[in-house]
Structures are given as structure tokens and as C-alpha cells.
Amino acid sequence: MEIVNYSQAYEAQVVALWNQCLTYDTITVGKFRRQALFDENFDPALCYVALEQEQVVGFCLGMRRKFPYLERGVEPDRGWIVAIFVAEAYRRQGIGTRLVQRSEADMRSRGAKNITLFAYSPGYFFPGIDKENYPAAAPFFEKLGYEAGSTDYSMCKDLHGFQISPEGLAKKAAAEAKGYRFVNFTYDYALELLEFNRDNFGGGWKRNALIAMQNGTAEDLILLVLSPEGKICGFSMRMIDGNPSRFGPIGIDKNMRNEGLGSILLDFAQQEMARRGIYHMFFVTTDDPGRRYYERKGLHVFRSFTSYKKFFGD
């Protein structure tokens, strides 16, 4: 068995083996190209294929930033293992360990002082280790020195027949009586929204809204809350990855979070999705307080992910 750097000659085998191994996260060749090969930071020198007589039996995608990501810059101390898998028949032979160690060594030689598993922004395939569906993954990485962090939750809801509850309608009416408005985005708010997202939630949120504006889809995807003074004080959107059912992000100005505006905006968003014939709503990550909040709104957890990271002492 040998480990070589990725070339596109292995593409079909890599994608086929990915779908055999990562059965809860299957992909197409197109998705693999968009999120891996066409990522601006992709480097074949950090992407590895394990070969047995020219057959692909393992794969590891490492990533280091070559280009700055918004306010995070190039994050020179960081590296990511974005995806890794080994064919079932070749497991417990040290192939996975060799792939990880090769990735670590190459990223450390380029300046990485820590490595995060999977949660590479903005183009991750999964935000952490799914311990339920891939039970061998956490013990494997823990033996290699990776430490568990927080747990995030993927949640979803069926929107068939969705109606805002009488309590929700009363809350909306009370907020509107105070002067708040819940509206669909128009380009009159474009620059104000970009500044609002940047200042309140960071560059990632600004980027999501900006891409929708550039694509000409913002008016269909973005909802706003306007203060009594007519200023943006809340925002939500969907379809940040091209999937119409994917919801989020959603957020309210921190100075107005005691007004119940987030709950009203979430109701508004669900209503707008149902009206468009989008009857499934999901998002990929929220923390424990978020999980409890969304459970009260009728969403349920369908997957959970634990973050893992390894720090190097030198």
C-alpha cells in the first residue's frame, strides 16, 4: 500500500469509495468538485489517496488557507482535515493513521499549530464527528490526540399545512403595534443589510447575504425585521448552500432580543417557505440553547456533531 497525492485520475474511484464509506453523507462528482477541488484553497499536496495495486482504498483531504476568509484572514496557525475514509476491507491496518499523520506533518511544515476536524468554513461537508452514525470515528481520532469540544445539532421540521399559531399571531400584532415591521427584502436595503450583518454577526453572515444579492435571489430568500425607526434590526435567510429547504442564518440585534422578534421572524420564515411549496425545513448546526429553543418551535434533532481539535506543542 502506498500513499500518493491526489490527481484527477482518481476522481471516480474516490467519489465511489466516499459513498461506500460515508453513507450518511453521500455526494456526487459535481459536489466533490465544487466543495473540494474548486475551493480556492484546495492544494493537491495536502490531499492524499491510499492505493493498493492502483485501487483507491483510502482518502484524506487536508486544507490550509491560501486566501483570506473575511475577517478571519488566512488563519496561519490552523489546518483542517476536511474528509477522511478507508475502505472497510482495509481498516485496522494502519492506513487511516498513516493518512492522518501524513496530513498533520505536511500542514505543520506549512506552519499549522492546530488541526480541526471537518469544520472548515465555509465549505465543510460535515461540521464535526457524527458519533451515532460513525461510531468508530471518535475513538480513532482520540487515540491520535484529538480532543472533543462542543456538540452541535442538525434540526428539521415538516411544514405541510403550516400555520402561525394564535399565540404567534398575537405576538406579531403586538410587535407591529409598537412599530416593528416584518418584510421581504428589497434591494433598497442592500447596503444597510450588509453593514448590519457584518456589525452584528460577522463577515460570514455578510457573505451569505452578499452572494444572494449577487445571484439575484435575495428578494426570494431574505426576510427582515425593521425597527419603529425603519432600521434593520433582524434578518433571516435560507438556501445558503443551494438547497431551498436549508434555513438560516437568523438573528436579531442584541439590543432588541427581549422583544420576542426572533420567534415572530421564525414564524414568518416558515410561512413564507410553505407558501412557496417548500415543505421541509432544516439547518445544519445549532448549540444546546438553540436546540432547546427550536424544539419549542416544533423542530427536532436529526443529527448531532461533536467538534474535535488537536494542538501541537511546538
Coordinates of C-alpha atoms in Angstrom, one line a residue:
M1 CA 0.0 0.0 0.0
E2 CA 1.3 3.5 -0.9
I3 CA 0.0 7.0 -0.2
V4 CA 0.2 9.5 -3.0
N5 CA -1.0 13.0 -3.7
Y6 CA -4.4 13.3 -5.3
S7 CA -4.7 13.6 -9.1
Q8 CA -8.0 13.8 -11.0
A9 CA -7.3 10.3 -12.4
Y10 CA -8.5 9.0 -9.1
E11 CA -11.7 11.1 -9.1
A12 CA -14.3 8.4 -9.9
Q13 CA -12.8 5.9 -7.5
V14 CA -12.6 8.5 -4.7
V15 CA -16.2 9.5 -5.1
A16 CA -17.4 5.9 -5.3
L17 CA -15.4 4.9 -2.2
W18 CA -16.7 8.1 -0.4
N19 CA -20.2 6.9 -1.0
Q20 CA -19.5 3.4 0.3
C21 CA -17.8 4.7 3.5
L22 CA -19.7 7.9 4.3
T23 CA -23.1 6.5 3.8
Y24 CA -24.9 9.4 5.7
D25 CA -23.0 12.0 3.6
T26 CA -23.0 10.7 0.1
I27 CA -22.1 13.1 -2.7
T28 CA -22.0 13.4 -6.5
V29 CA -18.9 14.0 -8.6
G30 CA -20.2 17.6 -9.1
K31 CA -20.5 18.2 -5.4
F32 CA -17.0 16.8 -4.8
R33 CA -15.6 19.2 -7.4
R34 CA -17.5 22.2 -6.2
Q35 CA -16.6 21.8 -2.5
A36 CA -13.2 20.2 -2.7
L37 CA -11.4 20.6 -6.0
F38 CA -12.8 24.1 -6.8
D39 CA -12.3 25.5 -3.4
E40 CA -9.8 28.4 -3.7
N41 CA -7.6 26.9 -1.0
F42 CA -7.5 23.3 -2.4
D43 CA -4.0 22.1 -2.7
P44 CA -3.3 18.6 -4.2
A45 CA -0.1 18.5 -2.0
L46 CA -2.5 18.3 1.1
C47 CA -4.9 15.8 -0.5
Y48 CA -4.0 12.1 -0.3
V49 CA -5.0 8.8 -1.8
A50 CA -4.1 5.4 -0.4
L51 CA -3.5 2.9 -3.2
E52 CA -3.4 -0.9 -3.2
Q53 CA -2.3 -2.0 -6.7
E54 CA -3.7 1.2 -8.2
Q55 CA -7.0 0.7 -6.4
V56 CA -8.1 3.6 -4.1
V57 CA -8.6 2.2 -0.6
G58 CA -8.4 5.4 1.4
F59 CA -8.6 9.2 1.0
C60 CA -7.8 12.2 3.1
L61 CA -8.4 15.9 2.2
G62 CA -6.4 18.4 4.2
M63 CA -6.8 22.2 3.9
R64 CA -4.8 25.3 4.7
R65 CA -5.9 28.8 3.7
K66 CA -4.0 30.4 0.9
F67 CA -6.6 33.2 0.6
P68 CA -8.1 35.2 3.5
Y69 CA -11.6 34.3 4.6
L70 CA -13.3 37.6 5.5
E71 CA -12.3 39.0 8.9
R72 CA -10.6 35.7 9.8
G73 CA -7.8 36.3 7.3
V74 CA -5.7 33.3 6.3
E75 CA -5.6 31.8 9.9
P76 CA -2.0 30.9 9.6
D77 CA -1.9 28.7 12.7
R78 CA -4.8 26.5 11.5
G79 CA -5.2 23.4 9.4
W80 CA -8.2 21.2 8.7
I81 CA -8.8 17.6 7.9
V82 CA -11.9 18.1 5.8
A83 CA -12.7 14.4 5.0
I84 CA -11.1 11.0 5.5
F85 CA -12.2 7.4 5.0
V86 CA -10.8 4.0 4.4
A87 CA -12.4 1.1 2.5
E88 CA -14.0 -1.4 5.0
A89 CA -11.8 -4.3 3.9
Y90 CA -8.7 -2.3 4.6
R91 CA -9.5 -1.0 8.0
R92 CA -7.5 -1.8 11.2
Q93 CA -4.3 -2.0 9.1
G94 CA -3.0 1.4 10.0
I95 CA -4.0 3.1 6.7
G96 CA -6.2 5.8 8.4
T97 CA -3.4 6.5 10.9
R98 CA -0.9 7.0 8.1
L99 CA -3.2 9.3 6.2
V100 CA -3.8 11.5 9.3
Q101 CA -0.1 11.6 10.2
R102 CA 0.9 12.5 6.7
S103 CA -1.7 15.3 6.7
E104 CA -0.5 16.5 10.1
A105 CA 3.2 16.5 9.1
D106 CA 2.6 18.4 5.8
M107 CA 0.3 21.0 7.4
R108 CA 2.7 21.5 10.3
S109 CA 5.6 22.0 7.9
R110 CA 3.5 24.8 6.4
G111 CA 3.0 26.5 9.8
A112 CA -0.1 24.9 11.3
K113 CA -0.1 24.8 15.1
N114 CA -3.5 23.1 15.4
I115 CA -5.8 21.0 13.3
T116 CA -9.6 21.0 13.3
L117 CA -11.6 18.0 12.1
F118 CA -14.1 18.6 9.3
A119 CA -15.5 22.1 10.3
Y120 CA -13.7 24.0 7.5
S121 CA -15.6 27.3 6.7
P122 CA -17.3 28.0 4.5
G123 CA -17.3 24.7 2.5
Y124 CA -17.5 21.9 5.1
F125 CA -19.1 18.6 4.2
F126 CA -19.9 18.0 7.9
P127 CA -19.3 20.2 10.9
G128 CA -17.8 17.6 13.2
I129 CA -17.9 13.9 14.1
D130 CA -21.3 12.2 14.0
K131 CA -20.8 9.7 16.8
E132 CA -24.1 7.9 16.3
N133 CA -23.7 7.2 12.6
Y134 CA -19.9 6.8 12.5
P135 CA -19.2 5.2 15.9
A136 CA -15.6 4.3 15.1
A137 CA -14.5 7.8 14.2
A138 CA -14.3 9.5 17.7
P139 CA -12.2 6.7 19.3
F140 CA -9.9 6.6 16.3
F141 CA -9.1 10.3 16.4
E142 CA -9.0 10.4 20.2
K143 CA -6.1 7.8 20.1
L144 CA -4.3 10.2 17.8
G145 CA -4.6 13.1 20.3
Y146 CA -7.7 14.9 19.1
E147 CA -9.8 16.4 21.9
A148 CA -13.6 16.7 21.9
G149 CA -15.2 20.1 22.1
S150 CA -18.8 21.3 21.8
T151 CA -21.7 19.4 20.3
D152 CA -23.9 21.0 17.6
Y153 CA -27.3 19.8 16.4
S154 CA -28.9 19.5 13.0
M155 CA -32.7 20.0 13.2
C156 CA -35.6 19.9 10.8
K157 CA -39.4 20.3 10.6
D158 CA -42.2 19.3 8.3
L159 CA -44.0 22.4 7.0
H160 CA -47.0 20.8 5.4
G161 CA -50.1 22.8 6.4
F162 CA -48.0 25.2 8.5
Q163 CA -50.0 28.0 10.1
I164 CA -48.8 30.6 12.6
S165 CA -50.4 29.8 15.9
P166 CA -52.9 32.2 17.5
E167 CA -50.3 33.0 20.1
G168 CA -47.8 33.7 17.4
L169 CA -50.2 36.0 15.6
A170 CA -50.9 37.9 18.8
K171 CA -47.2 38.4 19.3
K172 CA -46.8 39.7 15.8
A173 CA -49.7 42.1 16.2
A174 CA -48.3 43.4 19.5
A175 CA -44.8 44.0 17.9
E176 CA -46.4 45.7 14.9
A177 CA -48.4 47.9 17.3
K178 CA -45.0 49.1 18.7
G179 CA -43.9 50.0 15.2
Y180 CA -41.9 46.9 14.2
R181 CA -42.4 45.5 10.6
F182 CA -41.6 42.1 9.2
V183 CA -40.9 42.4 5.4
N184 CA -39.4 40.6 2.5
F185 CA -36.0 42.0 1.5
T186 CA -35.8 44.5 -1.3
Y187 CA -32.6 46.0 -2.8
D188 CA -33.4 49.3 -1.2
Y189 CA -32.0 47.7 2.0
A190 CA -28.9 46.1 0.3
L191 CA -26.1 48.2 1.8
E192 CA -27.8 48.6 5.2
L193 CA -28.2 44.8 5.5
L194 CA -24.6 44.1 4.6
E195 CA -23.4 46.5 7.3
F196 CA -26.0 45.2 9.8
N197 CA -24.8 41.6 9.3
R198 CA -21.2 42.5 9.4
D199 CA -21.5 44.6 12.6
N200 CA -23.8 42.2 14.5
F201 CA -22.9 38.7 13.3
G202 CA -19.6 38.9 11.4
G203 CA -18.3 38.5 7.9
G204 CA -19.8 35.1 7.3
W205 CA -23.3 36.4 7.6
K206 CA -22.5 39.4 5.4
R207 CA -21.0 37.0 2.8
N208 CA -24.2 34.8 2.7
A209 CA -26.4 37.9 2.1
L210 CA -24.0 39.3 -0.5
I211 CA -23.9 36.1 -2.5
A212 CA -27.7 36.0 -2.6
M213 CA -27.7 39.6 -3.8
Q214 CA -25.1 38.9 -6.5
N215 CA -27.1 35.9 -7.7
G216 CA -30.3 37.9 -7.9
T217 CA -32.1 35.7 -5.4
A218 CA -32.0 37.8 -2.3
E219 CA -35.6 39.1 -2.6
D220 CA -36.9 35.5 -2.5
L221 CA -34.5 34.2 0.2
I222 CA -34.1 37.0 2.8
L223 CA -36.6 38.4 5.4
L224 CA -36.1 41.5 7.5
V225 CA -37.3 43.0 10.8
L226 CA -37.5 46.8 10.8
S227 CA -37.4 48.8 14.0
P228 CA -40.0 51.5 14.7
E229 CA -37.4 53.9 13.2
G230 CA -37.4 51.9 10.0
K231 CA -33.9 50.5 10.5
I232 CA -33.0 46.8 10.1
C233 CA -32.9 45.0 13.4
G234 CA -33.4 41.4 12.4
F235 CA -32.6 39.1 9.5
S236 CA -33.1 35.6 8.2
M237 CA -32.4 33.7 5.0
R238 CA -32.4 30.3 3.5
M239 CA -30.7 28.3 0.7
I240 CA -27.1 29.3 1.6
D241 CA -25.9 26.1 0.0
G242 CA -28.3 26.0 -2.9
N243 CA -30.8 23.7 -1.2
P244 CA -34.2 25.5 -1.0
S245 CA -35.1 23.8 2.3
R246 CA -31.9 24.8 4.2
F247 CA -32.8 27.5 6.7
G248 CA -30.6 30.1 8.3
P249 CA -28.9 32.1 9.5
I250 CA -31.4 34.0 11.6
G251 CA -30.6 36.7 14.1
I252 CA -31.9 39.8 15.9
D253 CA -29.9 42.9 17.0
K254 CA -28.6 42.1 20.5
N255 CA -30.2 45.3 21.9
M256 CA -33.7 44.1 20.9
R257 CA -33.7 40.4 21.8
N258 CA -36.2 40.9 24.7
E259 CA -38.9 41.9 22.3
G260 CA -39.7 38.4 21.0
L261 CA -38.8 39.4 17.5
G262 CA -36.8 36.2 16.7
S263 CA -39.8 34.0 17.3
I264 CA -42.0 36.1 15.1
L265 CA -39.4 36.2 12.4
L266 CA -39.1 32.4 12.5
D267 CA -42.9 32.0 12.1
F268 CA -42.7 34.5 9.2
A269 CA -39.9 32.5 7.6
Q270 CA -41.8 29.2 7.9
Q271 CA -44.9 30.7 6.5
E272 CA -43.0 32.1 3.5
M273 CA -41.4 28.7 2.8
A274 CA -44.7 26.9 3.0
R275 CA -46.3 29.5 0.6
R276 CA -43.6 28.7 -1.9
G277 CA -44.2 25.0 -1.7
I278 CA -41.1 24.3 0.4
Y279 CA -42.5 21.8 2.9
H280 CA -39.3 20.7 4.6
M281 CA -37.1 23.0 6.7
F282 CA -33.7 22.1 8.1
F283 CA -30.5 23.6 9.3
V284 CA -27.1 22.1 10.0
T285 CA -25.9 23.4 13.3
T286 CA -27.1 25.0 16.5
D287 CA -25.8 24.7 20.1
D288 CA -27.6 23.4 23.2
P289 CA -29.5 26.6 24.0
G290 CA -30.5 26.8 20.3
R291 CA -31.7 23.2 20.3
R292 CA -33.9 23.8 23.2
Y293 CA -35.4 27.0 21.7
Y294 CA -36.1 25.3 18.3
E295 CA -37.6 22.3 20.0
R296 CA -40.2 24.6 21.5
K297 CA -40.9 25.8 17.9
G298 CA -41.6 22.3 16.7
L299 CA -38.2 21.3 15.2
H300 CA -36.5 18.1 16.1
V301 CA -32.9 16.9 16.1
F302 CA -31.9 14.5 13.3
R303 CA -28.1 14.5 13.7
S304 CA -25.5 15.7 16.2
F305 CA -21.9 16.6 15.6
T306 CA -19.0 16.9 18.1
S307 CA -16.1 19.2 17.3
Y308 CA -12.6 17.9 17.6
K309 CA -9.3 19.7 17.5
K310 CA -5.6 18.8 18.1
F311 CA -3.0 21.3 19.3
F312 CA 0.8 20.8 18.7
G313 CA 3.2 21.7 21.4
D314 CA 6.0 23.2 19.4

